[in-house]
Short mmCIF file of C-alpha atoms in Angstrom, two decimals:
data_model
loop_
_atom_site.label_atom_id
_atom_site.label_comp_id
_atom_site.label_asym_id
_atom_site.label_seq_id
_atom_site.Cartn_x
_atom_site.Cartn_y
_atom_site.Cartn_z
CA MET A 856 -51.02 -80.37 93.95
CA LEU A 857 -53.72 -83.00 94.57
CA THR A 858 -57.06 -81.68 95.79
CA SER A 859 -57.54 -82.17 99.52
CA LYS A 860 -60.11 -84.99 99.18
CA ILE A 861 -58.05 -86.94 96.65
CA TYR A 862 -54.90 -86.38 98.71
CA LEU A 863 -56.62 -87.63 101.87
CA LEU A 864 -57.88 -90.74 100.05
CA PHE A 865 -54.36 -91.33 98.65
CA CYS A 866 -52.89 -91.15 102.16
CA ILE A 867 -55.50 -93.54 103.57
CA ILE A 868 -54.94 -96.12 100.82
CA THR A 869 -51.14 -95.91 100.70
CA GLY A 870 -50.52 -95.27 104.37
CA ALA A 871 -48.59 -92.11 103.54
CA LYS A 872 -48.40 -89.40 106.17
CA ILE A 873 -50.50 -86.29 105.71
CA HIS A 874 -48.25 -83.23 105.75
CA VAL A 875 -49.46 -80.58 108.18
CA ASN A 876 -49.17 -77.92 105.51
CA ASP A 877 -51.59 -79.89 103.33
CA ALA A 878 -54.18 -80.51 106.06
CA LYS A 879 -57.35 -78.49 106.45
CA GLN A 880 -57.64 -76.25 109.50
CA MET A 881 -59.86 -77.99 112.07
CA THR A 882 -62.69 -75.86 113.42
CA GLY A 883 -65.62 -76.08 115.76
CA LEU A 884 -69.22 -76.07 114.56
CA PHE A 885 -69.19 -72.30 114.13
CA GLY A 886 -65.86 -72.06 112.33
CA ASN A 887 -63.60 -71.20 115.26
CA PRO A 888 -60.08 -72.72 114.83
CA ILE A 889 -59.08 -75.63 117.09
CA GLY A 890 -55.41 -75.67 118.04
CA HIS A 891 -55.29 -78.83 120.21
CA LYS A 892 -57.93 -81.52 119.97
CA THR A 893 -57.00 -84.55 122.03
CA ASP A 894 -56.87 -83.33 125.64
CA LEU A 895 -59.19 -81.63 128.12
CA LEU A 896 -58.45 -78.18 129.46
CA THR A 897 -57.17 -78.77 133.02
CA ALA A 898 -55.74 -76.91 135.97
CA GLY A 899 -52.33 -78.54 136.19
CA ASN A 900 -51.04 -81.61 134.45
CA HIS A 901 -53.46 -84.03 136.12
CA GLY A 902 -56.51 -81.87 136.53
CA PRO A 903 -59.10 -81.11 137.62
CA ALA A 904 -60.93 -80.39 134.35
CA LEU A 905 -62.34 -76.92 133.87
CA LEU A 906 -65.92 -76.00 133.07
CA GLN A 907 -64.68 -73.38 130.61
CA ASP A 908 -63.56 -76.10 128.15
CA VAL A 909 -66.17 -75.08 125.61
CA GLN A 910 -64.38 -77.06 122.90
CA PHE A 911 -65.10 -80.30 124.77
CA GLN A 912 -68.61 -79.19 125.73
CA GLU A 913 -69.53 -78.52 122.11
CA GLU A 914 -68.25 -81.85 120.85
CA MET A 915 -69.76 -83.91 123.65
CA ALA A 916 -73.13 -82.15 123.53
CA HIS A 917 -73.33 -82.80 119.81
CA PHE A 918 -72.23 -86.43 120.26
CA ASP A 919 -75.01 -86.93 122.83
CA ARG A 920 -77.54 -85.84 120.20
CA GLU A 921 -76.21 -87.33 116.99
CA ARG A 922 -78.69 -90.20 116.85
CA ILE A 923 -82.26 -89.68 115.73
CA PRO A 924 -85.21 -91.97 116.56
CA GLU A 925 -85.11 -95.28 114.73
CA ARG A 926 -87.91 -96.01 112.30
CA VAL A 927 -90.64 -98.07 113.98
CA VAL A 928 -90.86 -100.18 110.81
CA HIS A 929 -88.33 -100.51 107.99
CA ALA A 930 -85.52 -99.58 110.40
CA HIS A 931 -82.82 -101.64 108.69
CA GLY A 932 -82.45 -100.43 105.15
CA THR A 933 -80.25 -98.88 102.53
CA GLY A 934 -80.61 -96.42 99.70
CA ALA A 935 -79.39 -95.59 96.22
CA PHE A 936 -80.04 -92.96 93.57
CA GLY A 937 -80.64 -92.93 89.85
CA VAL A 938 -83.04 -92.01 87.08
CA PHE A 939 -86.40 -93.11 85.76
CA ARG A 940 -86.88 -92.96 81.99
CA VAL A 941 -90.22 -93.16 80.19
CA THR A 942 -90.33 -95.94 77.57
CA ASN A 943 -94.04 -95.95 76.75
CA THR A 944 -96.31 -92.89 76.84
CA GLU A 945 -99.48 -94.99 76.70
CA ILE A 946 -99.88 -94.10 80.36
CA THR A 947 -100.71 -90.50 79.33
CA LYS A 948 -104.16 -91.82 78.32
CA TYR A 949 -104.73 -92.41 82.00
CA THR A 950 -102.85 -89.69 83.88
CA LYS A 951 -101.83 -86.08 83.35
CA ALA A 952 -98.78 -86.49 85.64
CA ASP A 953 -95.98 -84.52 83.97
CA LEU A 954 -93.22 -87.05 84.61
CA PHE A 955 -94.79 -89.40 82.01
CA ASN A 956 -95.65 -86.84 79.33
CA LYS A 957 -92.74 -87.33 76.87
CA PRO A 958 -90.93 -90.33 75.40
CA ARG A 959 -87.55 -90.91 77.08
CA LYS A 960 -88.24 -88.20 79.66
CA GLN A 961 -85.97 -88.67 82.67
CA THR A 962 -86.74 -88.00 86.33
CA GLU A 963 -84.27 -88.29 89.19
CA VAL A 964 -85.16 -90.89 91.82
CA ALA A 965 -84.11 -91.96 95.30
CA VAL A 966 -84.86 -95.52 96.41
CA ARG A 967 -84.80 -97.10 99.84
CA PHE A 968 -84.86 -100.88 100.31
CA SER A 969 -85.43 -102.35 103.75
CA THR A 970 -86.64 -105.16 105.92
CA VAL A 971 -89.87 -104.46 107.82
CA SER A 972 -89.96 -105.55 111.45
CA GLY A 973 -86.27 -105.89 112.34
CA GLU A 974 -84.30 -103.26 114.24
CA LYS A 975 -81.58 -101.18 112.64
CA GLY A 976 -78.87 -103.67 113.62
CA SER A 977 -80.75 -106.79 112.52
CA ALA A 978 -79.85 -108.90 109.50
CA ASP A 979 -81.18 -107.81 106.12
CA THR A 980 -81.54 -111.48 105.13
CA SER A 981 -84.37 -112.20 107.57
CA PHE A 982 -87.13 -114.30 106.03
CA GLY A 983 -90.87 -114.53 106.47
CA GLU A 984 -91.48 -110.84 105.84
CA PRO A 985 -91.61 -108.58 102.80
CA ARG A 986 -88.93 -106.05 101.92
CA GLY A 987 -89.63 -102.36 101.62
CA PHE A 988 -89.27 -100.91 98.11
CA ALA A 989 -89.87 -97.15 98.25
CA VAL A 990 -89.19 -94.81 95.32
CA LYS A 991 -89.09 -91.01 95.46
CA PHE A 992 -89.54 -89.31 92.08
CA TYR A 993 -88.21 -85.72 92.05
CA THR A 994 -90.70 -84.47 89.45
CA GLU A 995 -91.25 -81.00 88.01
CA GLU A 996 -94.49 -80.85 90.03
CA GLY A 997 -93.03 -81.89 93.36
CA ASN A 998 -92.07 -85.21 94.91
CA TRP A 999 -94.07 -88.34 94.21
CA ASP A 1000 -93.40 -91.17 96.67
CA LEU A 1001 -94.38 -94.68 95.59
CA THR A 1002 -93.95 -96.56 98.86
CA GLY A 1003 -94.18 -100.27 98.22
CA LEU A 1004 -92.99 -103.75 99.06
CA SER A 1005 -91.39 -106.79 97.48
CA ALA A 1006 -94.83 -108.44 97.73
CA PRO A 1007 -97.93 -107.42 95.76
CA MET A 1008 -100.26 -107.54 98.77
CA PHE A 1009 -100.21 -106.79 102.52
CA PHE A 1010 -101.23 -108.53 105.72
CA ILE A 1011 -104.18 -106.30 106.61
CA ARG A 1012 -106.80 -104.29 104.74
CA ASP A 1013 -107.78 -101.75 107.40
CA ALA A 1014 -105.40 -99.13 108.81
CA SER A 1015 -106.85 -99.52 112.31
CA GLN A 1016 -105.04 -102.88 112.54
CA PHE A 1017 -101.61 -101.51 111.60
CA PRO A 1018 -100.22 -100.76 115.10
CA SER A 1019 -101.29 -104.22 116.31
CA LEU A 1020 -99.74 -105.94 113.29
CA ILE A 1021 -96.38 -104.26 113.87
CA HIS A 1022 -96.45 -104.82 117.62
CA ALA A 1023 -97.16 -108.51 117.00
CA THR A 1024 -94.00 -108.83 114.88
CA LYS A 1025 -91.74 -107.09 117.42
CA ARG A 1026 -90.09 -108.32 120.59
CA ASN A 1027 -91.79 -109.58 123.76
CA VAL A 1028 -92.88 -106.52 125.73
CA THR A 1029 -91.71 -108.10 129.02
CA SER A 1030 -88.48 -109.93 128.16
CA GLY A 1031 -87.36 -107.93 125.12
CA LEU A 1032 -86.68 -111.21 123.32
CA PRO A 1033 -88.07 -112.28 119.92
CA GLU A 1034 -91.60 -113.58 120.37
CA PRO A 1035 -93.00 -115.87 117.62
CA ASN A 1036 -96.17 -116.43 119.66
CA TYR A 1037 -97.24 -112.83 119.11
CA ARG A 1038 -96.87 -112.96 115.33
CA PHE A 1039 -98.82 -116.15 114.77
CA ASP A 1040 -101.35 -115.38 117.48
CA PHE A 1041 -102.27 -112.25 115.53
CA PHE A 1042 -102.13 -114.04 112.17
CA SER A 1043 -104.41 -116.84 113.32
CA LEU A 1044 -106.95 -114.32 114.60
CA ARG A 1045 -106.92 -112.27 111.38
CA PRO A 1046 -107.54 -114.58 108.39
CA GLU A 1047 -107.02 -111.71 105.90
CA THR A 1048 -103.29 -112.24 106.59
CA LEU A 1049 -103.30 -115.68 104.90
CA ASN A 1050 -102.60 -114.44 101.36
CA MET A 1051 -99.54 -112.50 102.50
CA GLN A 1052 -98.38 -115.31 104.81
CA THR A 1053 -98.48 -117.78 101.94
CA TYR A 1054 -96.45 -115.42 99.75
CA VAL A 1055 -93.72 -114.36 102.19
CA TYR A 1056 -93.15 -117.83 103.68
CA SER A 1057 -92.61 -119.20 100.17
CA ASP A 1058 -89.30 -118.64 98.37
CA ASN A 1059 -90.53 -115.16 97.42
CA GLY A 1060 -90.12 -114.14 101.05
CA MET A 1061 -86.36 -114.64 100.88
CA PRO A 1062 -85.01 -112.44 98.04
CA ASP A 1063 -81.34 -112.79 97.12
CA GLY A 1064 -80.42 -109.19 97.84
CA TYR A 1065 -82.28 -106.11 96.77
CA ARG A 1066 -81.22 -106.11 93.12
CA ASN A 1067 -82.94 -109.39 92.40
CA MET A 1068 -86.37 -108.71 93.86
CA PRO A 1069 -89.48 -107.13 92.36
CA GLY A 1070 -91.38 -104.23 93.85
CA PHE A 1071 -95.08 -103.44 94.11
CA GLY A 1072 -97.02 -100.30 95.00
CA VAL A 1073 -99.52 -102.68 96.74
CA HIS A 1074 -102.34 -100.10 96.79
CA ALA A 1075 -104.53 -99.06 93.92
CA PHE A 1076 -104.22 -95.41 92.98
CA ARG A 1077 -106.61 -93.21 91.07
CA LEU A 1078 -105.11 -91.94 87.81
CA VAL A 1079 -106.74 -88.83 86.33
CA ASN A 1080 -106.08 -87.59 82.78
CA LYS A 1081 -106.32 -84.10 81.24
CA GLN A 1082 -110.00 -84.67 80.43
CA ASN A 1083 -110.66 -85.34 84.13
CA LYS A 1084 -111.45 -88.98 83.35
CA HIS A 1085 -110.13 -91.53 85.82
CA VAL A 1086 -109.07 -95.15 86.08
CA PHE A 1087 -107.51 -97.10 88.93
CA ALA A 1088 -104.01 -98.53 88.66
CA LYS A 1089 -101.52 -100.69 90.51
CA PHE A 1090 -97.76 -100.23 90.05
CA HIS A 1091 -95.25 -103.05 89.55
CA TRP A 1092 -91.44 -102.94 89.45
CA ILE A 1093 -90.03 -105.87 87.43
CA THR A 1094 -86.35 -106.48 88.17
CA LYS A 1095 -84.26 -106.68 84.99
CA GLN A 1096 -81.69 -108.77 86.90
CA GLY A 1097 -84.28 -111.56 87.23
CA ASN A 1098 -85.98 -112.75 90.40
CA LYS A 1099 -83.59 -114.69 92.63
CA ASN A 1100 -84.27 -116.05 96.10
CA LEU A 1101 -82.35 -117.66 98.95
CA ASP A 1102 -83.22 -120.79 100.88
CA ARG A 1103 -83.85 -120.62 104.61
CA GLU A 1104 -80.54 -122.23 105.61
CA THR A 1105 -78.55 -119.71 103.58
CA THR A 1106 -80.37 -116.77 105.16
CA PHE A 1107 -79.45 -118.08 108.62
CA LYS A 1108 -75.79 -118.40 107.65
CA LEU A 1109 -75.70 -114.93 106.11
CA ALA A 1110 -77.37 -113.42 109.19
CA GLY A 1111 -74.31 -114.54 111.17
CA SER A 1112 -71.55 -113.99 108.61
CA ASP A 1113 -72.78 -110.90 106.76
CA PRO A 1114 -75.92 -109.30 108.25
CA ASP A 1115 -75.65 -106.49 105.66
CA TYR A 1116 -75.50 -108.89 102.73
CA ALA A 1117 -78.23 -107.23 100.66
CA GLN A 1118 -76.81 -103.74 101.14
CA ARG A 1119 -73.28 -104.88 100.34
CA ASP A 1120 -74.47 -106.63 97.19
CA LEU A 1121 -76.28 -103.49 96.00
CA TYR A 1122 -73.41 -101.12 96.71
CA THR A 1123 -70.79 -103.44 95.21
CA ALA A 1124 -72.76 -103.74 91.98
CA ILE A 1125 -73.25 -99.98 91.63
CA SER A 1126 -69.60 -99.28 92.51
CA ASN A 1127 -68.60 -101.73 89.76
CA ARG A 1128 -70.96 -99.94 87.34
CA GLN A 1129 -73.26 -102.93 87.15
CA TYR A 1130 -76.22 -100.62 87.56
CA PRO A 1131 -79.39 -102.48 88.60
CA SER A 1132 -82.61 -101.56 86.84
CA TRP A 1133 -86.31 -102.26 87.03
CA THR A 1134 -89.15 -101.87 84.53
CA LEU A 1135 -92.19 -100.00 85.81
CA LYS A 1136 -95.51 -101.49 84.68
CA ILE A 1137 -99.09 -100.78 85.62
CA GLN A 1138 -102.38 -102.65 85.77
CA VAL A 1139 -105.48 -100.61 84.97
CA ILE A 1140 -109.16 -101.07 85.78
CA THR A 1141 -112.13 -98.83 85.05
CA ASP A 1142 -115.25 -98.19 87.13
CA ASP A 1143 -117.15 -100.61 84.88
CA MET A 1144 -114.64 -103.38 85.63
CA ILE A 1145 -115.09 -103.07 89.38
CA LYS A 1146 -118.41 -104.92 89.31
CA ASP A 1147 -116.62 -107.95 87.81
CA PHE A 1148 -114.53 -108.41 90.95
CA LYS A 1149 -115.64 -111.05 93.44
CA PHE A 1150 -113.81 -109.05 96.14
CA ASN A 1151 -113.19 -105.40 96.92
CA PRO A 1152 -110.54 -104.34 94.35
CA PHE A 1153 -109.22 -101.77 96.83
CA ASP A 1154 -108.49 -104.44 99.45
CA ALA A 1155 -104.69 -104.34 99.99
CA THR A 1156 -104.64 -108.04 100.98
CA LYS A 1157 -105.61 -109.00 97.42
CA ILE A 1158 -103.99 -108.81 93.99
CA TRP A 1159 -105.51 -108.10 90.60
CA PRO A 1160 -105.00 -111.20 88.43
CA ILE A 1161 -102.51 -110.36 85.68
CA ASP A 1162 -104.22 -112.63 83.14
CA LYS A 1163 -107.37 -110.50 83.46
CA TYR A 1164 -105.71 -107.13 83.93
CA PRO A 1165 -102.43 -107.30 81.99
CA LEU A 1166 -99.31 -105.28 82.71
CA ILE A 1167 -98.61 -102.15 80.64
CA GLU A 1168 -95.01 -100.95 80.44
CA VAL A 1169 -94.31 -97.36 81.51
CA GLY A 1170 -90.57 -96.92 81.90
CA VAL A 1171 -87.25 -98.11 83.33
CA MET A 1172 -85.53 -97.11 86.57
CA THR A 1173 -81.75 -97.43 86.83
CA LEU A 1174 -79.77 -96.93 90.05
CA ASN A 1175 -76.30 -95.52 89.40
CA ARG A 1176 -75.17 -93.81 92.61
CA ILE A 1177 -74.67 -94.90 96.20
CA PRO A 1178 -75.06 -92.38 99.05
CA ARG A 1179 -72.27 -89.87 99.62
CA ASN A 1180 -73.18 -89.79 103.30
CA PHE A 1181 -75.39 -92.54 104.72
CA PHE A 1182 -76.96 -90.50 107.50
CA ALA A 1183 -77.71 -87.47 105.35
CA GLU A 1184 -79.08 -89.36 102.37
CA VAL A 1185 -80.55 -92.60 103.77
CA GLU A 1186 -81.33 -92.19 107.48
CA GLN A 1187 -82.97 -88.84 106.74
CA LEU A 1188 -84.59 -89.97 103.48
CA ALA A 1189 -88.31 -89.70 104.19
CA PHE A 1190 -91.13 -91.31 102.18
CA CYS A 1191 -94.83 -90.52 102.48
CA PRO A 1192 -97.64 -92.04 100.36
CA SER A 1193 -99.37 -88.66 100.63
CA ASN A 1194 -96.64 -87.09 98.49
CA LEU A 1195 -98.63 -87.19 95.25
CA VAL A 1196 -98.56 -85.16 92.04
CA PRO A 1197 -101.45 -83.96 89.84
CA GLY A 1198 -102.85 -86.95 87.96
CA ILE A 1199 -102.16 -89.47 90.76
CA GLU A 1200 -104.63 -89.58 93.65
CA PRO A 1201 -105.61 -91.99 96.45
CA SER A 1202 -108.12 -94.75 95.90
CA PRO A 1203 -110.74 -95.87 98.49
CA ASP A 1204 -108.16 -98.30 99.98
CA LEU A 1205 -108.71 -98.38 103.76
CA LEU A 1206 -105.07 -99.21 104.48
CA LEU A 1207 -103.79 -96.44 102.23
CA ALA A 1208 -106.09 -93.98 104.01
CA GLY A 1209 -104.20 -94.53 107.26
CA ARG A 1210 -100.79 -94.38 105.63
CA LEU A 1211 -101.59 -91.00 104.07
CA PHE A 1212 -101.53 -89.56 107.60
CA SER A 1213 -99.19 -91.88 109.46
CA TYR A 1214 -96.08 -91.59 107.31
CA LYS A 1215 -95.87 -87.81 107.31
CA ASP A 1216 -96.58 -87.76 111.03
CA THR A 1217 -93.73 -90.23 111.55
CA GLN A 1218 -91.33 -87.98 109.65
CA ARG A 1219 -92.35 -84.97 111.75
CA TYR A 1220 -91.44 -87.01 114.83
CA ARG A 1221 -88.18 -88.46 113.52
CA LEU A 1222 -86.84 -85.54 111.52
CA GLY A 1223 -88.82 -82.49 112.59
CA ALA A 1224 -91.62 -80.35 111.22
CA ASN A 1225 -89.38 -79.05 108.43
CA ASN A 1226 -87.98 -82.37 107.21
CA GLN A 1227 -88.90 -81.34 103.65
CA LEU A 1228 -85.94 -78.92 103.74
CA ILE A 1229 -83.39 -81.71 104.24
CA PRO A 1230 -81.65 -81.84 100.83
CA VAL A 1231 -82.50 -85.48 100.10
CA ASN A 1232 -86.20 -84.75 100.78
CA HIS A 1233 -86.35 -81.35 99.10
CA PRO A 1234 -88.23 -81.29 95.79
CA LYS A 1235 -86.41 -80.08 92.69
CA ASN A 1236 -89.05 -77.45 92.00
CA GLN A 1237 -89.41 -74.39 94.23
CA ILE A 1238 -91.45 -74.64 97.43
CA ASN A 1239 -93.93 -71.75 97.64
CA THR A 1240 -95.90 -72.10 100.85
CA LEU A 1241 -97.52 -69.34 102.87
CA THR A 1242 -99.17 -70.91 105.90
CA ASP A 1243 -96.53 -73.61 106.59
CA ARG A 1244 -93.86 -71.51 108.25
CA ASP A 1245 -91.18 -71.33 110.93
CA GLY A 1246 -90.54 -74.18 113.39
CA PHE A 1247 -87.26 -75.85 114.32
CA MET A 1248 -84.54 -75.85 111.64
CA ARG A 1249 -86.39 -73.61 109.23
CA THR A 1250 -83.63 -72.65 106.82
CA ASP A 1251 -85.36 -71.30 103.74
CA ASN A 1252 -86.54 -67.74 103.19
CA ASN A 1253 -90.09 -68.86 102.40
CA GLU A 1254 -91.28 -65.53 101.03
CA ALA A 1255 -89.94 -63.82 104.16
CA ASP A 1256 -91.27 -60.42 103.09
CA ALA A 1257 -94.76 -61.81 102.42
CA VAL A 1258 -97.67 -62.79 104.62
CA ASN A 1259 -98.46 -66.10 106.31
CA TYR A 1260 -102.18 -66.38 105.55
CA TYR A 1261 -104.30 -67.02 102.46
CA PRO A 1262 -106.12 -65.45 100.69
CA ASN A 1263 -104.21 -62.19 100.83
CA SER A 1264 -103.49 -59.10 98.73
CA PHE A 1265 -99.72 -58.91 99.21
CA SER A 1266 -98.09 -62.12 98.01
CA SER A 1267 -97.69 -63.30 94.43
CA VAL A 1268 -98.18 -66.92 95.57
CA ARG A 1269 -101.56 -68.21 94.40
CA ASP A 1270 -103.28 -71.55 94.13
CA ASN A 1271 -103.70 -72.94 90.61
CA PRO A 1272 -107.25 -73.98 89.59
CA LYS A 1273 -105.76 -76.15 86.82
CA LYS A 1274 -104.15 -78.35 89.48
CA ARG A 1275 -107.26 -78.98 91.57
CA ASP A 1276 -108.12 -82.44 92.82
CA SER A 1277 -110.56 -84.21 90.56
CA ASN A 1278 -114.12 -84.70 91.77
CA ILE A 1279 -115.30 -88.16 92.80
CA THR A 1280 -118.92 -89.29 92.77
CA LEU A 1281 -119.92 -91.88 95.37
CA LYS A 1282 -123.19 -93.71 95.87
CA ALA A 1283 -124.63 -93.88 99.37
CA ASP A 1284 -126.61 -96.84 100.68
CA SER A 1285 -129.75 -94.91 99.77
CA ASN A 1286 -128.47 -94.75 96.17
CA ASP A 1287 -128.05 -90.99 96.49
CA GLU A 1288 -124.96 -89.64 94.80
CA ILE A 1289 -122.35 -87.89 96.94
CA VAL A 1290 -119.67 -85.78 95.25
CA VAL A 1291 -116.25 -85.60 96.91
CA PHE A 1292 -114.65 -82.29 95.99
CA ARG A 1293 -113.17 -79.10 97.43
CA PHE A 1294 -116.36 -77.05 97.36
CA ASP A 1295 -116.07 -73.27 97.45
CA ASP A 1296 -118.12 -72.09 100.44
CA SER A 1297 -116.91 -68.47 100.42
CA ASP A 1298 -120.36 -67.15 99.35
CA ASP A 1299 -122.65 -69.24 101.54
CA HIS A 1300 -125.21 -66.87 103.14
CA ASN A 1301 -122.60 -64.51 104.52
CA TYR A 1302 -124.75 -61.40 104.95
CA GLU A 1303 -128.21 -62.29 106.27
CA GLN A 1304 -127.46 -62.87 109.95
CA ALA A 1305 -125.05 -59.93 110.12
CA ARG A 1306 -127.81 -57.79 108.55
CA ASP A 1307 -130.39 -58.99 111.08
CA TYR A 1308 -128.09 -58.29 113.99
CA TYR A 1309 -127.06 -54.85 112.69
CA ARG A 1310 -130.64 -53.78 112.18
CA SER A 1311 -131.61 -54.96 115.65
CA LEU A 1312 -129.13 -52.56 117.30
CA ALA A 1313 -130.21 -49.29 118.88
CA ASP A 1314 -128.91 -46.16 117.20
CA ASP A 1315 -126.28 -45.44 119.88
CA TRP A 1316 -124.99 -49.05 119.56
CA LYS A 1317 -124.75 -48.63 115.80
CA THR A 1318 -122.76 -45.41 116.26
CA ARG A 1319 -120.27 -47.09 118.59
CA LEU A 1320 -120.00 -50.03 116.16
CA HIS A 1321 -119.19 -47.60 113.34
CA GLN A 1322 -116.62 -45.83 115.52
CA ASN A 1323 -114.95 -49.05 116.71
CA LEU A 1324 -114.52 -50.41 113.20
CA ALA A 1325 -113.30 -47.06 111.89
CA PHE A 1326 -110.76 -46.76 114.71
CA HIS A 1327 -109.19 -50.10 113.76
CA MET A 1328 -109.38 -49.41 110.02
CA LYS A 1329 -108.05 -45.86 109.99
CA THR A 1330 -104.40 -46.79 109.34
CA ILE A 1331 -104.90 -49.50 106.74
CA ARG A 1332 -104.40 -49.08 103.02
CA GLN A 1333 -107.17 -47.45 101.01
CA PHE A 1334 -107.84 -50.39 98.68
CA ILE A 1335 -108.53 -52.61 101.71
CA ILE A 1336 -110.79 -49.94 103.21
CA ASP A 1337 -112.73 -49.75 99.95
CA ARG A 1338 -113.14 -53.52 99.80
CA GLN A 1339 -114.21 -53.71 103.44
CA LEU A 1340 -116.77 -50.93 102.94
CA ASN A 1341 -118.16 -52.79 99.92
CA GLN A 1342 -118.65 -55.85 102.09
CA LEU A 1343 -120.38 -53.80 104.79
CA ARG A 1344 -122.64 -52.28 102.13
CA LEU A 1345 -123.87 -55.77 101.24
CA VAL A 1346 -124.90 -56.16 104.88
CA ASP A 1347 -126.65 -52.77 104.98
CA PRO A 1348 -125.86 -49.53 103.10
CA ALA A 1349 -126.24 -47.62 106.37
CA PHE A 1350 -123.53 -49.81 107.92
CA ALA A 1351 -121.01 -48.86 105.22
CA ASP A 1352 -122.00 -45.19 105.25
CA GLY A 1353 -121.70 -44.98 109.03
CA VAL A 1354 -118.19 -46.49 109.08
CA LYS A 1355 -117.10 -44.29 106.17
CA GLN A 1356 -118.32 -41.18 108.01
CA GLU A 1357 -116.39 -42.14 111.16
CA LEU A 1358 -113.25 -42.76 109.08
CA ASN A 1359 -113.58 -39.24 107.69
CA ASN A 1360 -113.99 -37.91 111.25
CA PHE A 1361 -110.78 -39.63 112.38
CA ARG A 1362 -108.88 -38.08 109.47
CA LYS A 1363 -109.89 -34.53 110.25
#
């Protein structure tokens, strides 16, 4: 007997009838069998309909809620899945990121291609804008999201301008119609957009599908190696299919005849086992090289000249699977530039700084506070959080028998000093050096003011203080009592002795 899925596909293709005995039992959302699907529950043949038709209520209520908010940018896109394979471990000189640490090492990836300003139903052949090229690496150390574009630069360099840029490329706020005045009004008032304008209004702004376009990480990132030495790098995806572009007239025709041209081209190729691939390369600069730049090297509106800072091959990405369910694996696929792994850190890019916050905040709005638990967003390694708990749609156990604060004495989950952020030294205008680091402030003059206050209390106040603390501590475990008394002793030995005496009194 054919399996149910194969049998169903056979019937759809051949037009054969599905035998009732071979069909799956239809159920509601909670598994209850449905005996008759196509009619309301009514009093009499012609109604009225009854409120007790919970079968209809369940379906309609779910239907009313089956759409989620559209992405503000990159709404029209598609996705595919595959693997990234390391071809050159030279990058390990620059970064300790585990996904690069062995020749031929493979990491699963999810990729989403998209237009930028168009709505979900717009044509994916629109011109005059870059395409999104976002890659999620499911590494052994968590997800790394390289969120990029088909262009090596961006329109703006400062995140404060991002909402205005996107609003200027959207529809007229009064009529709801496309509004070219907005776009070029903003462009003409912000000359930093000129580099990007020149690029995307050339042939490079009209890629022939997603397979034939390059990708760029746009931002510089800080790569840190095992010796805690750093460089800055930019990431490039070089299409192995070769760059191909469309002319403006063809994009207009395709927008009318096949508005999903780029998606169809990608899915057809993968379905025919013509798996598209891209070579990942990086450019690298050191701190000493920064002074050679005539512009800020962390300005996202600029590129690093390849003749001065040549490309270094890292690996090859191949896409070999289309989504099994578009909503589950593409609409809910969430990318965030702040998803980084040890060895890859942000640079001082002012546009990247805003994206580190904005993207995750967007996903919390679109998909919920626990969007990381959606299978397509879930890392391959285990999530061990303590303080990030509960909320809508929380489905994992998340150390359910543990505590939800840190530090603590009860959970085996601990931070790992070997995975700390690297320290960064900055120079202020005064030439003073400022170190950016996670400084441990747990032992910063903790006892002096408590000691002064304790010693200022009258004896009867001290007694009541001892009694109050002892009352609240009397039921806790002895090792915590001992640790707390040791802390009180550092304030004043009399403080610890007084509380200890009151604890003994309560136990009598």
